[in-house]
mmCIF file of the C-alpha atoms, coordinates in Angstrom:
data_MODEL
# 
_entry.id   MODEL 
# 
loop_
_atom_site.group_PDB 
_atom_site.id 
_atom_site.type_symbol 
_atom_site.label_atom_id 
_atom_site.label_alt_id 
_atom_site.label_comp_id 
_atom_site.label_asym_id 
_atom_site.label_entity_id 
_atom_site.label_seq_id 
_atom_site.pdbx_PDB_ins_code 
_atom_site.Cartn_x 
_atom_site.Cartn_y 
_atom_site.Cartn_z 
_atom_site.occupancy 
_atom_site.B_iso_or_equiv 
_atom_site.pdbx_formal_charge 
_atom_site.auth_seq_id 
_atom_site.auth_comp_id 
_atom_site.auth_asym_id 
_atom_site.auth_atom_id 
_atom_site.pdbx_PDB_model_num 
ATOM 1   C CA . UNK A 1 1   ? 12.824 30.673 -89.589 1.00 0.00 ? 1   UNK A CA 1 
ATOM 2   C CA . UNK A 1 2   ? 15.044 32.928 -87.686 1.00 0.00 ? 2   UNK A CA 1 
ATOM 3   C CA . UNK A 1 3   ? 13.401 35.726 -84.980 1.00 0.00 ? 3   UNK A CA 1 
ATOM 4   C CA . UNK A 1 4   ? 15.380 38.644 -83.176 1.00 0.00 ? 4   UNK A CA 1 
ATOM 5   C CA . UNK A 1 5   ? 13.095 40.244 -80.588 1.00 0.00 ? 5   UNK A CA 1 
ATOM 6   C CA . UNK A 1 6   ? 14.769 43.935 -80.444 1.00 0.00 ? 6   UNK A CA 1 
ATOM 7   C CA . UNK A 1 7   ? 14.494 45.924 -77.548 1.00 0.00 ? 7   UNK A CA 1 
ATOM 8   C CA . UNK A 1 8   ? 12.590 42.803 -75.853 1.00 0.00 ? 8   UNK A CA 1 
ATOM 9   C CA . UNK A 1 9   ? 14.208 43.715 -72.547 1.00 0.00 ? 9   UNK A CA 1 
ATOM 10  C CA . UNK A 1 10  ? 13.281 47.541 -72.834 1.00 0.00 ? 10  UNK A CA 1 
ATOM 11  C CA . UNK A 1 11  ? 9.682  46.645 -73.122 1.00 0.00 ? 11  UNK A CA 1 
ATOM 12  C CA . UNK A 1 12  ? 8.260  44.501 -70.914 1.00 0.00 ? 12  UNK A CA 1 
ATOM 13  C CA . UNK A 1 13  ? 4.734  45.874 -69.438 1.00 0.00 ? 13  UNK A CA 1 
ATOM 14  C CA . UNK A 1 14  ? 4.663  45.199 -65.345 1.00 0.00 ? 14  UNK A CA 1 
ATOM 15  C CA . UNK A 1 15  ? 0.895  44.408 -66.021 1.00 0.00 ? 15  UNK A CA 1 
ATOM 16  C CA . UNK A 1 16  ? 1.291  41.767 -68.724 1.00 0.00 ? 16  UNK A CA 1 
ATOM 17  C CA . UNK A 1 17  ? 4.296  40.301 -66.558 1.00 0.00 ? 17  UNK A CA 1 
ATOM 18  C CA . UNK A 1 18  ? 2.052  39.995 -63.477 1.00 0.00 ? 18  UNK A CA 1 
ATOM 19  C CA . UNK A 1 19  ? -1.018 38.561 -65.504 1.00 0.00 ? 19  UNK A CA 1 
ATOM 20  C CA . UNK A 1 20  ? 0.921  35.880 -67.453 1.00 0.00 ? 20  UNK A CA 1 
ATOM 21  C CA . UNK A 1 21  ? 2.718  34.996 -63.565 1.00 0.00 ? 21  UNK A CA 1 
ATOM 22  C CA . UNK A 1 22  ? -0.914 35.065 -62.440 1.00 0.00 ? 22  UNK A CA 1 
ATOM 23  C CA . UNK A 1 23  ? -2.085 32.446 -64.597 1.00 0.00 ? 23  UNK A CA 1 
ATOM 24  C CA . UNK A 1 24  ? 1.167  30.406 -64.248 1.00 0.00 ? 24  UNK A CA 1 
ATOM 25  C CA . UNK A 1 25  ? -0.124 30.380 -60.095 1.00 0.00 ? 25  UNK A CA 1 
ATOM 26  C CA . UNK A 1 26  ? 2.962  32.358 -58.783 1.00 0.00 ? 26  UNK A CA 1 
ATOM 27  C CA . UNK A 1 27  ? 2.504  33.008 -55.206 1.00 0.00 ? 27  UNK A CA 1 
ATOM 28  C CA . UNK A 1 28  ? 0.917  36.733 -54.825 1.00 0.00 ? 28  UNK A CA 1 
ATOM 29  C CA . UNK A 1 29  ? 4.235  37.668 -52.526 1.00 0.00 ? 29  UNK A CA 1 
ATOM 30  C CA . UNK A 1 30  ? 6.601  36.931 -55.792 1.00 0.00 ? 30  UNK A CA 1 
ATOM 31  C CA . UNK A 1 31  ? 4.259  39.211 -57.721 1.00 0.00 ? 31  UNK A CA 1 
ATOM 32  C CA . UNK A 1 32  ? 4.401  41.605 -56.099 1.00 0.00 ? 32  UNK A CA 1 
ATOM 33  C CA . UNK A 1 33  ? 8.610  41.836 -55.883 1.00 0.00 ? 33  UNK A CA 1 
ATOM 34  C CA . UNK A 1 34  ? 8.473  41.458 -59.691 1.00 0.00 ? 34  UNK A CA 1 
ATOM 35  C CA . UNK A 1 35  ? 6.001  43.958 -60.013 1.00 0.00 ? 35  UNK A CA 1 
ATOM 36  C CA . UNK A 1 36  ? 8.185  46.692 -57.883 1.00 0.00 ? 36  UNK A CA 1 
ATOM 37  C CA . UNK A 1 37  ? 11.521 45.636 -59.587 1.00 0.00 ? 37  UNK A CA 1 
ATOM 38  C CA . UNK A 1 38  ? 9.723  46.983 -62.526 1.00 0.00 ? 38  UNK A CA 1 
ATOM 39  C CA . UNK A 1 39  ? 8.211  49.703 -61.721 1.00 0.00 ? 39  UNK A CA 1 
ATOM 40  C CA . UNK A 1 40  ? 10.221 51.571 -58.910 1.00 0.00 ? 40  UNK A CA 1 
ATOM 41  C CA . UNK A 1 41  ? 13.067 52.789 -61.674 1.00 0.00 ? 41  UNK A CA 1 
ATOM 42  C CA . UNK A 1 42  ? 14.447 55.929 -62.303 1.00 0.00 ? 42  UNK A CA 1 
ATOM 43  C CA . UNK A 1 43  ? 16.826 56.860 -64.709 1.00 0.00 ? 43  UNK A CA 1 
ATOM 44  C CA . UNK A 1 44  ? 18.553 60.476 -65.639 1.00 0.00 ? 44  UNK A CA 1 
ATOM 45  C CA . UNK A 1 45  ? 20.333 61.594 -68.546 1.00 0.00 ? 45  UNK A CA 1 
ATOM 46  C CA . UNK A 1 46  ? 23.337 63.609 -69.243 1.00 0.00 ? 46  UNK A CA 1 
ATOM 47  C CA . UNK A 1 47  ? 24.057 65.620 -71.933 1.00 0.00 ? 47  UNK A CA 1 
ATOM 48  C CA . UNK A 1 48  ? 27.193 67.473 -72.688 1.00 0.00 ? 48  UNK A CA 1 
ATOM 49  C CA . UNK A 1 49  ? 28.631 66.700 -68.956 1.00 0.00 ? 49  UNK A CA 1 
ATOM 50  C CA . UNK A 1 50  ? 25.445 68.187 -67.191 1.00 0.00 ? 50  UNK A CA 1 
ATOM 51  C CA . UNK A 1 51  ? 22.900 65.596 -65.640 1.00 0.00 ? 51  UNK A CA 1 
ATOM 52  C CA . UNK A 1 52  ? 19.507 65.951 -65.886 1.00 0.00 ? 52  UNK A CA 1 
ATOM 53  C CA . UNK A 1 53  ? 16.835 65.267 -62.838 1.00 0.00 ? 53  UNK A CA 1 
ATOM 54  C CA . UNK A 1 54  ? 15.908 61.519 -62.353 1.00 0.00 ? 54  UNK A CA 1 
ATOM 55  C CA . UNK A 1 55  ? 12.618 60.470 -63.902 1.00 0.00 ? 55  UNK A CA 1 
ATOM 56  C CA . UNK A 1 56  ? 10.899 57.155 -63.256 1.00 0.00 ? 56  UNK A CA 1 
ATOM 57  C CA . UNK A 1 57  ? 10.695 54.527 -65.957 1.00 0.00 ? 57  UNK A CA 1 
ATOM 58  C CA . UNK A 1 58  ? 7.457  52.372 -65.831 1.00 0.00 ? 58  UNK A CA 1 
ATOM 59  C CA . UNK A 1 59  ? 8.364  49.569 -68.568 1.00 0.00 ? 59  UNK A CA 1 
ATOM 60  C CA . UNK A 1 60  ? 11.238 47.408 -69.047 1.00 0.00 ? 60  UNK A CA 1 
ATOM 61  C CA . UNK A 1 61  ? 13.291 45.398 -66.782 1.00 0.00 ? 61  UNK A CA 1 
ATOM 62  C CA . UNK A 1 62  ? 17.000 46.247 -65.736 1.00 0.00 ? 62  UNK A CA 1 
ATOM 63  C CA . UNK A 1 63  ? 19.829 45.938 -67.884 1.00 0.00 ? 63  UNK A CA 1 
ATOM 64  C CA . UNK A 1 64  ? 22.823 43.812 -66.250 1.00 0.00 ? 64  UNK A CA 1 
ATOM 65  C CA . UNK A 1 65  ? 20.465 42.613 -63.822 1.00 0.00 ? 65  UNK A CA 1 
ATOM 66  C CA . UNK A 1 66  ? 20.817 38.753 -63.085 1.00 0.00 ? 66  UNK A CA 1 
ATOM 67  C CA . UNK A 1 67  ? 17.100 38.135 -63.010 1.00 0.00 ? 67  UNK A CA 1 
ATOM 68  C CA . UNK A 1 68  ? 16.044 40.233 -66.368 1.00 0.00 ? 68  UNK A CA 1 
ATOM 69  C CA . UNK A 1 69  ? 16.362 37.358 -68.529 1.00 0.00 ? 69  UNK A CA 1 
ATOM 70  C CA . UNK A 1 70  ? 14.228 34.745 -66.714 1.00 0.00 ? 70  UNK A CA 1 
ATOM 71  C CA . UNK A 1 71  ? 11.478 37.633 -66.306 1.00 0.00 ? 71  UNK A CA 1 
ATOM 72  C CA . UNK A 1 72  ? 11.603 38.195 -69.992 1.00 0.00 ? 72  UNK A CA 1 
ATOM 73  C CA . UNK A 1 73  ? 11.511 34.394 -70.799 1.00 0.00 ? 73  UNK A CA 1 
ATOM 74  C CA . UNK A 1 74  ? 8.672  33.782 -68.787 1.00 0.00 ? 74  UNK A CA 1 
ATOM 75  C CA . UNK A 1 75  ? 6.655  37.206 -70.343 1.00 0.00 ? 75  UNK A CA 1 
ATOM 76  C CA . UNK A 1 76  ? 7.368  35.602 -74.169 1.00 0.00 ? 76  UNK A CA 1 
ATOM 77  C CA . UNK A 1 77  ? 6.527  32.390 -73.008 1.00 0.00 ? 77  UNK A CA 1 
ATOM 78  C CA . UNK A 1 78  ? 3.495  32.732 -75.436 1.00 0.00 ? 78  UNK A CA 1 
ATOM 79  C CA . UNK A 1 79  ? 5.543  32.091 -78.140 1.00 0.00 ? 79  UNK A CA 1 
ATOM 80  C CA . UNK A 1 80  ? 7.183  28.799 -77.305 1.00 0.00 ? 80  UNK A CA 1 
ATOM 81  C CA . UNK A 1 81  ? 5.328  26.524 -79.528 1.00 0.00 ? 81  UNK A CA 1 
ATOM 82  C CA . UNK A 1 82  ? 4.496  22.866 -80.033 1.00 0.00 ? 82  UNK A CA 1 
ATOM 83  C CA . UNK A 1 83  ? 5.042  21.843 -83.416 1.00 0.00 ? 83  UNK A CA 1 
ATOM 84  C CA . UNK A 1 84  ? 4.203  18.516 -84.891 1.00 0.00 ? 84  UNK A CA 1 
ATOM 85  C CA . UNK A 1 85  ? 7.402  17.227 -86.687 1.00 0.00 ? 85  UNK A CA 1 
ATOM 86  C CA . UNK A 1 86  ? 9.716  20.673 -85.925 1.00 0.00 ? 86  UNK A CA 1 
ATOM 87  C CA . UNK A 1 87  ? 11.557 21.684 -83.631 1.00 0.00 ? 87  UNK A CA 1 
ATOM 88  C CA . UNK A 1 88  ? 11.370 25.312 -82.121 1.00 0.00 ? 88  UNK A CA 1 
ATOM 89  C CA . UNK A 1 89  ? 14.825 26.643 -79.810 1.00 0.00 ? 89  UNK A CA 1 
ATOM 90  C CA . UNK A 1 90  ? 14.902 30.092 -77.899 1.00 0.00 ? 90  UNK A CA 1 
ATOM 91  C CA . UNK A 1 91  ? 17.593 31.722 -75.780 1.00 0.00 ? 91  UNK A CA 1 
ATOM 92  C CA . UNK A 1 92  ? 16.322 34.825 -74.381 1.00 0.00 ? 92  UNK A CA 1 
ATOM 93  C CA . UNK A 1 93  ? 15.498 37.123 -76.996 1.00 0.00 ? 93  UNK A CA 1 
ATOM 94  C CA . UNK A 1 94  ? 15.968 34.809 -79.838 1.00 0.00 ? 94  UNK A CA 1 
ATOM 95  C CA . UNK A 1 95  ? 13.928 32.032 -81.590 1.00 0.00 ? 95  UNK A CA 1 
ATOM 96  C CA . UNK A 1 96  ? 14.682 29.564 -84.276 1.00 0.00 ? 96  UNK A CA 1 
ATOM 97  C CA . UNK A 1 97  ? 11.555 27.259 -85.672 1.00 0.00 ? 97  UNK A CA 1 
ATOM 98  C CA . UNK A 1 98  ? 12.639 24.056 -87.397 1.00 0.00 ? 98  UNK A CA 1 
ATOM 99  C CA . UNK A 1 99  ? 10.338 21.867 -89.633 1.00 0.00 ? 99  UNK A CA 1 
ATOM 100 C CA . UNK A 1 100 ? 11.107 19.226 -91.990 1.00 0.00 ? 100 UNK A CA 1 
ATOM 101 C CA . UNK A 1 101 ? 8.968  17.083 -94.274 1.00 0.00 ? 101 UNK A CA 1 
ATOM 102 C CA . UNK A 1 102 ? 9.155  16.090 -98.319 1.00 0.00 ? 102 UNK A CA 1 
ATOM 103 C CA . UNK A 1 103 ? 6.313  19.049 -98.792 1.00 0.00 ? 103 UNK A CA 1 
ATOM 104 C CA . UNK A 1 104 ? 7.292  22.420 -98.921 1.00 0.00 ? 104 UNK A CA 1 
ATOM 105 C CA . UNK A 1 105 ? 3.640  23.374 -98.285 1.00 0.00 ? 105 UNK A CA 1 
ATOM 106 C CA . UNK A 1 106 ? 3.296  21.331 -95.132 1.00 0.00 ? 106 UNK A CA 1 
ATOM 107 C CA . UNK A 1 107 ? 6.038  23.039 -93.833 1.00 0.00 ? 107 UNK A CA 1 
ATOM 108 C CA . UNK A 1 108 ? 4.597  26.298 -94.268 1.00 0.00 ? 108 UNK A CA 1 
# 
């Protein structure tokens, strides 16, 4: 099974991020930094040559930043599996789930 995460980047919630870093006992200081690279965003638009006012963006973590990926990782980390007999492989945004056994129904 094959699974594309679209838009992953664009939507990751500041909140969740900081709970699931919570748990994981991240120091409050580290937090904190993630929690402001998040949230302290703006972004304008520009149509037909004429920019519009910058407006803040509350979800989603930079694009072409170096440290976007990891964050994301870490804030799908939910879905990282254990699977008796299978295998399960993710870069970033996408996931491939491998199982093998004589019994098509035991694989489902």
């Amino acid at each position: 099974m094959f699974l594309d995460i679209k838009g992953g980047f664009d939507n990751v919630n500041a909140n969740q991020l900081s709970t699931i870093l919570l748990r994981g006992k991240t120091p409050g200081y580290l937090v904190s930094w993630v929690r402001s690279f998040i949230l302290q965003h703006c972004c304008r638009l520009i149509f037909q040559g004429s920019p519009g006012i910058f407006a803040p963006v509350a979800v989603g973590t930079p694009q072409g930043s170096p440290i976007s990926p990891l964050l994301f990782v870490i804030y799908v980390s939910g879905l990282h599996l254990t699977i008796p007999k299978g295998l399960m492989v993710s870069y970033v945004d996408d996931f491939t789930i491998t199982v093998a056994s004589p019994s098509y129904c035991s694989n489902i």
